[in-house]
CSV table of C-alpha atoms in Angstrom, one decimal:
chain,number,residue,atom,x,y,z
A,13,MET,CA,46.3,137.5,-66.1
A,14,SER,CA,49.8,138.2,-67.5
A,15,GLU,CA,50.3,138.5,-71.2
A,16,SER,CA,49.4,135.3,-72.9
A,17,THR,CA,51.0,133.6,-75.9
A,18,VAL,CA,48.6,132.9,-78.7
A,19,LEU,CA,49.9,130.6,-81.4
A,20,VAL,CA,48.2,130.8,-84.8
A,21,LEU,CA,48.4,127.9,-87.2
A,22,GLY,CA,47.9,130.2,-90.1
A,23,SER,CA,47.1,130.5,-93.8
A,24,ASP,CA,46.8,133.4,-96.1
A,25,PRO,CA,45.3,135.9,-95.4
A,26,PRO,CA,46.2,136.0,-91.6
A,27,PRO,CA,43.5,136.8,-89.1
A,28,LYS,CA,43.0,140.4,-88.0
A,29,LEU,CA,43.6,140.2,-84.2
A,30,ASP,CA,44.0,143.9,-83.4
A,31,ARG,CA,42.1,143.6,-80.1
A,32,LEU,CA,44.8,141.3,-78.7
A,33,THR,CA,47.5,144.1,-79.0
A,34,GLY,CA,49.1,144.6,-75.6
A,35,ARG,CA,47.2,141.6,-74.2
A,36,ALA,CA,48.8,138.7,-75.9
A,37,GLN,CA,51.9,137.8,-77.8
A,38,VAL,CA,50.7,136.5,-81.2
A,39,ILE,CA,53.0,134.1,-83.0
A,40,PHE,CA,52.3,132.7,-86.4
A,41,THR,CA,53.5,129.2,-87.2
A,42,ASP,CA,53.3,126.8,-90.1
A,43,GLU,CA,52.9,123.0,-89.9
A,44,ASP,CA,56.6,122.3,-89.8
A,45,SER,CA,57.2,124.5,-86.7
A,46,LEU,CA,54.0,123.7,-84.9
A,47,ALA,CA,55.3,120.8,-82.7
A,48,ASP,CA,58.3,122.9,-81.5
A,49,ARG,CA,56.1,125.9,-80.6
A,50,LEU,CA,53.1,124.1,-79.0
A,51,PRO,CA,54.7,123.7,-75.5
A,52,SER,CA,55.2,127.5,-75.1
A,53,ALA,CA,51.7,128.5,-76.2
A,54,ASP,CA,48.8,129.3,-73.9
A,55,VAL,CA,46.2,129.3,-76.7
A,56,LEU,CA,46.2,127.8,-80.1
A,57,LEU,CA,44.1,129.3,-82.9
A,58,ALA,CA,43.7,126.8,-85.8
A,59,TRP,CA,43.1,129.5,-88.4
A,60,ASP,CA,44.0,127.0,-91.2
A,61,PHE,CA,41.2,124.6,-90.3
A,62,THR,CA,42.0,122.4,-93.3
A,63,SER,CA,45.3,121.2,-91.8
A,64,ASP,CA,45.6,118.0,-89.8
A,65,ALA,CA,49.0,119.1,-88.3
A,66,ILE,CA,47.5,119.5,-84.8
A,67,ARG,CA,46.6,115.8,-84.7
A,68,ARG,CA,50.2,115.0,-85.7
A,69,ALA,CA,52.0,117.5,-83.5
A,70,TRP,CA,49.9,117.4,-80.3
A,71,PRO,CA,52.3,116.4,-77.4
A,72,GLU,CA,51.5,113.2,-75.5
A,73,LYS,CA,52.9,114.8,-72.3
A,74,GLY,CA,54.5,118.0,-71.0
A,75,PRO,CA,53.4,121.6,-71.5
A,76,ARG,CA,50.7,122.4,-74.1
A,77,PRO,CA,48.1,125.0,-74.8
A,78,ARG,CA,45.2,125.2,-72.3
A,79,TRP,CA,42.7,126.2,-75.0
A,80,VAL,CA,42.4,125.4,-78.7
A,81,HIS,CA,40.0,127.2,-81.0
A,82,THR,CA,39.3,126.2,-84.6
A,83,ALA,CA,38.0,128.6,-87.2
A,84,SER,CA,35.6,125.9,-88.4
A,85,ALA,CA,32.4,124.2,-87.3
A,86,GLY,CA,33.9,120.7,-87.5
A,87,VAL,CA,36.7,119.6,-85.2
A,88,ASP,CA,37.6,116.3,-86.8
A,89,GLN,CA,40.8,117.8,-88.3
A,90,LEU,CA,42.3,118.4,-84.9
A,91,LEU,CA,41.0,115.9,-82.4
A,92,CYS,CA,43.4,113.1,-81.6
A,93,PRO,CA,43.5,110.7,-78.6
A,94,ALA,CA,46.0,112.8,-76.7
A,95,LEU,CA,44.0,116.0,-77.1
A,96,VAL,CA,40.7,114.2,-76.2
A,97,ALA,CA,42.3,112.7,-73.1
A,98,ASP,CA,43.9,115.9,-71.6
A,99,ASP,CA,42.2,118.9,-70.0
A,100,THR,CA,42.8,121.3,-72.9
A,101,LEU,CA,39.6,123.2,-73.8
A,102,VAL,CA,38.4,123.1,-77.4
A,103,THR,CA,36.0,125.6,-79.0
A,104,ASN,CA,34.7,126.0,-82.6
A,105,ALA,CA,33.3,128.6,-84.9
A,106,ARG,CA,29.6,127.8,-84.2
A,107,GLY,CA,27.5,130.8,-85.1
A,108,VAL,CA,29.4,132.0,-88.2
A,109,PHE,CA,28.5,129.5,-90.9
A,110,GLU,CA,25.0,128.3,-90.2
A,111,GLN,CA,22.9,130.7,-92.2
A,112,PRO,CA,25.2,131.0,-95.2
A,113,ILE,CA,25.3,127.2,-95.5
A,114,ALA,CA,21.5,127.1,-95.2
A,115,GLU,CA,21.2,129.6,-98.0
A,116,TYR,CA,23.7,127.6,-100.1
A,117,VAL,CA,21.7,124.5,-99.6
A,118,ALA,CA,18.4,126.2,-100.4
A,119,GLY,CA,20.0,127.6,-103.6
A,120,LEU,CA,21.0,124.1,-104.6
A,121,VAL,CA,17.5,122.7,-103.9
A,122,ILE,CA,15.8,125.4,-105.9
A,123,ALA,CA,18.3,125.1,-108.8
A,124,MET,CA,17.8,121.3,-108.9
A,125,ALA,CA,14.0,121.6,-108.6
A,126,LYS,CA,13.7,124.2,-111.3
A,127,ASP,CA,16.4,122.7,-113.6
A,128,PHE,CA,18.5,125.8,-113.8
A,129,TYR,CA,21.4,123.8,-115.2
A,130,GLY,CA,19.2,122.5,-118.0
A,131,SER,CA,18.1,126.0,-118.9
A,132,TRP,CA,21.7,127.2,-119.0
A,133,GLU,CA,22.8,124.3,-121.2
A,134,LEU,CA,19.8,124.8,-123.6
A,135,GLN,CA,20.6,128.5,-123.7
A,136,ARG,CA,24.2,127.7,-124.6
A,137,GLN,CA,22.9,125.5,-127.5
A,138,ARG,CA,20.3,128.2,-128.5
A,139,ARG,CA,17.5,125.6,-128.1
A,140,TRP,CA,14.0,126.6,-127.1
A,141,GLN,CA,12.7,123.5,-125.2
A,142,HIS,CA,9.8,123.9,-122.9
A,143,ARG,CA,10.0,121.7,-119.8
A,144,GLU,CA,8.1,121.1,-116.6
A,145,THR,CA,9.9,121.4,-113.3
A,146,LEU,CA,9.4,120.3,-109.7
A,147,ARG,CA,7.3,122.1,-107.0
A,148,LEU,CA,9.2,122.5,-103.7
A,149,ALA,CA,6.1,123.0,-101.5
A,150,GLY,CA,5.0,119.7,-100.2
A,151,SER,CA,8.2,117.8,-101.0
A,152,ARG,CA,10.0,116.1,-98.2
A,153,ALA,CA,13.6,116.6,-97.0
A,154,VAL,CA,15.6,114.4,-94.6
A,155,VAL,CA,18.3,116.6,-92.9
A,156,VAL,CA,20.9,114.5,-91.1
A,157,GLY,CA,22.5,116.5,-88.3
A,158,SER,CA,20.5,118.4,-85.7
A,159,GLY,CA,23.2,120.9,-84.7
A,160,PRO,CA,23.0,124.6,-85.6
A,161,ILE,CA,23.8,124.0,-89.3
A,162,GLY,CA,21.3,121.3,-89.8
A,163,ARG,CA,18.7,123.3,-87.9
A,164,ALA,CA,19.3,126.4,-90.1
A,165,ILE,CA,19.0,124.3,-93.2
A,166,GLY,CA,15.8,122.8,-91.9
A,167,THR,CA,14.1,126.1,-91.0
A,168,THR,CA,15.1,127.6,-94.3
A,169,LEU,CA,13.5,124.7,-96.2
A,170,LEU,CA,10.4,124.9,-94.0
A,171,ALA,CA,10.0,128.5,-95.2
A,172,LEU,CA,9.9,127.2,-98.8
A,173,GLY,CA,7.1,124.8,-97.9
A,174,VAL,CA,9.3,121.7,-97.7
A,175,LYS,CA,8.4,119.1,-95.1
A,176,VAL,CA,11.5,118.4,-93.0
A,177,ASP,CA,12.5,115.3,-91.1
A,178,LEU,CA,15.4,116.3,-88.9
A,179,ILE,CA,17.7,113.6,-87.6
A,180,GLY,CA,19.9,113.9,-84.5
A,181,ARG,CA,21.8,111.5,-82.3
A,182,ARG,CA,18.9,111.0,-79.9
A,183,GLU,CA,15.1,111.4,-80.4
A,184,ARG,CA,13.5,114.6,-79.0
A,185,ALA,CA,9.7,114.8,-79.2
A,186,ASP,CA,9.2,118.4,-78.1
A,187,ASP,CA,11.3,120.4,-80.4
A,188,PRO,CA,9.9,124.0,-80.8
A,189,GLU,CA,10.6,124.2,-84.6
A,190,PHE,CA,10.4,120.6,-85.9
A,191,GLY,CA,8.2,118.9,-83.4
A,192,LEU,CA,9.9,115.5,-83.5
A,193,VAL,CA,13.7,115.3,-84.0
A,194,HIS,CA,14.4,111.7,-85.0
A,195,ALA,CA,17.1,109.5,-83.6
A,196,SER,CA,19.9,108.4,-85.9
A,197,ASP,CA,18.5,104.9,-86.2
A,198,ALA,CA,15.4,106.3,-87.9
A,199,LEU,CA,17.5,107.2,-91.0
A,200,ASN,CA,16.9,103.9,-92.9
A,201,GLY,CA,13.2,104.2,-92.5
A,202,LEU,CA,13.0,107.8,-93.6
A,203,LEU,CA,15.2,107.6,-96.8
A,204,PRO,CA,12.6,105.8,-99.0
A,205,GLN,CA,10.2,108.8,-98.6
A,206,ALA,CA,12.8,111.5,-99.2
A,207,ASP,CA,12.9,113.9,-102.1
A,208,TRP,CA,15.9,115.7,-100.7
A,209,VAL,CA,18.6,114.1,-98.5
A,210,ILE,CA,20.9,116.7,-96.9
A,211,CYS,CA,24.0,115.6,-94.9
A,212,ALA,CA,25.0,118.1,-92.2
A,213,ALA,CA,26.3,115.7,-89.6
A,214,PRO,CA,29.6,116.0,-87.7
A,215,LEU,CA,32.3,113.5,-88.7
A,216,THR,CA,32.7,110.9,-85.9
A,217,GLU,CA,33.5,107.2,-85.9
A,218,ALA,CA,29.7,106.6,-85.8
A,219,THR,CA,29.0,108.7,-88.9
A,220,ARG,CA,32.0,107.9,-91.1
A,221,GLY,CA,30.8,106.3,-94.3
A,222,LEU,CA,27.2,106.9,-93.3
A,223,PHE,CA,26.0,107.3,-96.8
A,224,ASP,CA,27.2,104.1,-98.5
A,225,LYS,CA,25.7,101.8,-101.2
A,226,ALA,CA,23.0,100.6,-98.8
A,227,ALA,CA,21.9,104.2,-98.0
A,228,PHE,CA,21.7,105.3,-101.6
A,229,SER,CA,19.8,102.1,-102.5
A,230,ARG,CA,17.1,103.1,-99.9
A,231,MET,CA,16.6,106.4,-101.6
A,232,PRO,CA,13.9,106.6,-104.3
A,233,PRO,CA,14.9,107.4,-107.9
A,234,ARG,CA,13.6,111.0,-107.5
A,235,ALA,CA,15.9,111.8,-104.6
A,236,ARG,CA,18.5,114.5,-104.7
A,237,PHE,CA,21.5,114.2,-102.3
A,238,ILE,CA,23.5,117.1,-100.9
A,239,ASN,CA,26.6,116.9,-98.6
A,240,ILE,CA,27.9,120.1,-96.8
A,241,GLY,CA,29.1,118.2,-93.7
A,242,ARG,CA,32.4,116.4,-94.2
A,243,GLY,CA,33.7,114.4,-97.1
A,244,PRO,CA,34.2,111.1,-95.3
A,245,LEU,CA,30.6,110.9,-94.4
A,246,VAL,CA,30.0,109.7,-97.9
A,247,VAL,CA,31.4,106.6,-99.7
A,248,GLU,CA,32.2,108.4,-102.9
A,249,ASP,CA,32.4,105.3,-105.1
A,250,ALA,CA,28.9,104.4,-104.0
A,251,LEU,CA,27.5,107.8,-104.9
A,252,VAL,CA,29.2,107.7,-108.3
A,253,ALA,CA,27.6,104.3,-109.0
A,254,ALA,CA,24.2,105.5,-107.8
A,255,LEU,CA,24.3,108.5,-110.1
A,256,ARG,CA,25.6,106.7,-113.2
A,257,GLU,CA,23.0,103.9,-112.7
A,258,TRP,CA,20.2,106.5,-112.2
A,259,ARG,CA,19.4,105.1,-108.8
A,260,ILE,CA,19.1,108.7,-107.6
A,261,ALA,CA,18.3,111.8,-109.6
A,262,ALA,CA,21.1,114.2,-108.7
A,263,ALA,CA,23.6,115.2,-106.1
A,264,ALA,CA,25.7,118.1,-105.0
A,265,LEU,CA,29.0,117.9,-103.0
A,266,ASP,CA,30.7,120.7,-101.3
A,267,VAL,CA,33.1,118.5,-99.3
A,268,PHE,CA,35.2,115.6,-100.3
A,269,GLU,CA,37.3,112.7,-99.0
A,270,GLU,CA,40.4,114.4,-100.5
A,271,GLU,CA,40.6,118.2,-100.8
A,272,PRO,CA,41.4,119.9,-103.1
A,273,LEU,CA,39.6,117.4,-105.3
A,274,PRO,CA,42.3,115.8,-107.6
A,275,GLU,CA,42.1,116.6,-111.2
A,276,GLY,CA,41.8,112.9,-112.1
A,277,SER,CA,38.8,112.3,-109.7
A,278,PRO,CA,35.8,110.7,-111.4
A,279,LEU,CA,33.6,113.1,-109.5
A,280,TRP,CA,34.3,115.9,-112.0
A,281,ASP,CA,32.5,114.1,-114.8
A,282,VAL,CA,29.7,112.3,-113.0
A,283,PRO,CA,26.3,113.1,-114.6
A,284,HIS,CA,23.9,115.2,-112.5
A,285,LEU,CA,26.5,116.0,-109.9
A,286,ILE,CA,27.4,119.6,-108.8
A,287,VAL,CA,30.9,120.0,-107.4
A,288,SER,CA,31.8,123.1,-105.3
A,289,PRO,CA,35.2,123.6,-103.6
A,290,HIS,CA,34.2,123.6,-99.8
A,291,MET,CA,32.7,127.1,-100.0
A,292,SER,CA,29.1,126.7,-98.8
A,293,GLY,CA,29.7,128.8,-95.7
A,294,ASP,CA,32.2,131.3,-97.1
A,295,THR,CA,30.5,134.7,-97.7
A,296,LEU,CA,32.0,138.1,-98.0
A,297,GLY,CA,33.5,139.1,-94.6
A,298,TRP,CA,33.6,135.6,-93.2
A,299,ARG,CA,37.2,135.8,-92.1
A,300,ASP,CA,36.6,139.0,-90.2
A,301,ALA,CA,33.7,137.3,-88.5
A,302,LEU,CA,35.9,134.4,-87.5
A,303,ALA,CA,38.5,136.7,-86.1
A,304,GLU,CA,36.0,138.7,-84.1
A,305,GLN,CA,34.5,135.5,-82.7
A,306,PHE,CA,37.9,134.3,-81.5
A,307,GLN,CA,38.7,137.6,-79.9
A,308,ASP,CA,35.3,137.6,-78.1
A,309,ASN,CA,36.1,134.2,-76.7
A,310,PHE,CA,39.6,135.4,-75.8
A,311,ASP,CA,37.9,138.1,-73.7
A,312,GLN,CA,36.0,135.3,-71.9
A,313,TRP,CA,39.1,133.3,-71.4
A,314,SER,CA,41.2,136.3,-70.1
A,315,ALA,CA,38.5,137.1,-67.6
A,316,GLY,CA,38.2,133.5,-66.3
A,317,ARG,CA,34.7,133.2,-67.6
A,318,PRO,CA,33.3,130.1,-69.4
A,319,LEU,CA,34.1,129.9,-73.1
A,320,HIS,CA,31.5,130.0,-75.8
A,321,ASN,CA,31.1,127.0,-78.2
A,322,LEU,CA,32.8,124.5,-75.9
A,323,VAL,CA,33.2,121.2,-77.7
A,324,ASP,CA,32.6,117.9,-76.0
A,325,LYS,CA,35.8,116.3,-77.2
A,326,ARG,CA,34.5,112.7,-76.8
A,327,LEU,CA,31.4,113.5,-78.8
A,328,GLY,CA,33.3,115.6,-81.3
A,329,TYR,CA,30.9,118.6,-81.4
A,330,VAL,CA,29.2,121.3,-79.2
A,331,PRO,CA,26.3,119.5,-77.5
A,332,VAL,CA,22.8,120.9,-78.0
A,333,GLN,CA,21.7,122.8,-74.9
């Protein structure tokens, strides 16, 4: 294969793509120049995975990249009707974020159960106030999303003694780790028994607004809700109301409808809500891991071998094998 053109929709810091030297012409672009440069590119690396510029710039006809890779688990920021309809391959960063996100969720669950926030606040006030906290072992978690991230969250919680109900798109009765994986239509029946509700679903038309007023109303008052999936999976006004009216006990959001979260958002001041800036999967060295993963897949592509993490564009995620 002759030297390829790799177009990088970049953000600071840029990816380290040393292994492509002499094999590909690497061109960095910003959102404003993306549309003009797409027709001359063989491969597009969406390094700035927060941008929706690809959706806006993707050509309806004519030359376009044959492969798009996004440095993220979700692909909702780049999929558009024209990209879904054409024969361009799309891959994602499956394999990089799963365990870090699972650890992040486990940390939140432990912190909520043991009331670490309350301890920090009482320490700040120099108050000695004995309290009783929750026991994790024997509690029940509903994890929505049976992809690699949801599975990593589920197995990590199982190790803490939590009973896990994993929900996917379709029911699977012979899962080696969870036994039964519930179908998506089982969610309403599982929410009333949940101590922990964790959203790790992909954003699709079927899941947008999944956690709305009705969903929060089905949760028991003891429930704690965590979203590390995508912001639009949650109707934020409904969550704010559920927390302020004490219809659920607490929540944590790492993703939001609008990012960065505006300074005037009511979410900053909602009681018993933990806000973090879309960082649950970002550990030291994560950018290097993303660059290595892309270069490994470039090796596959250059050799004419099947790509890893191939997204089913109509489903919006990498199907479970």
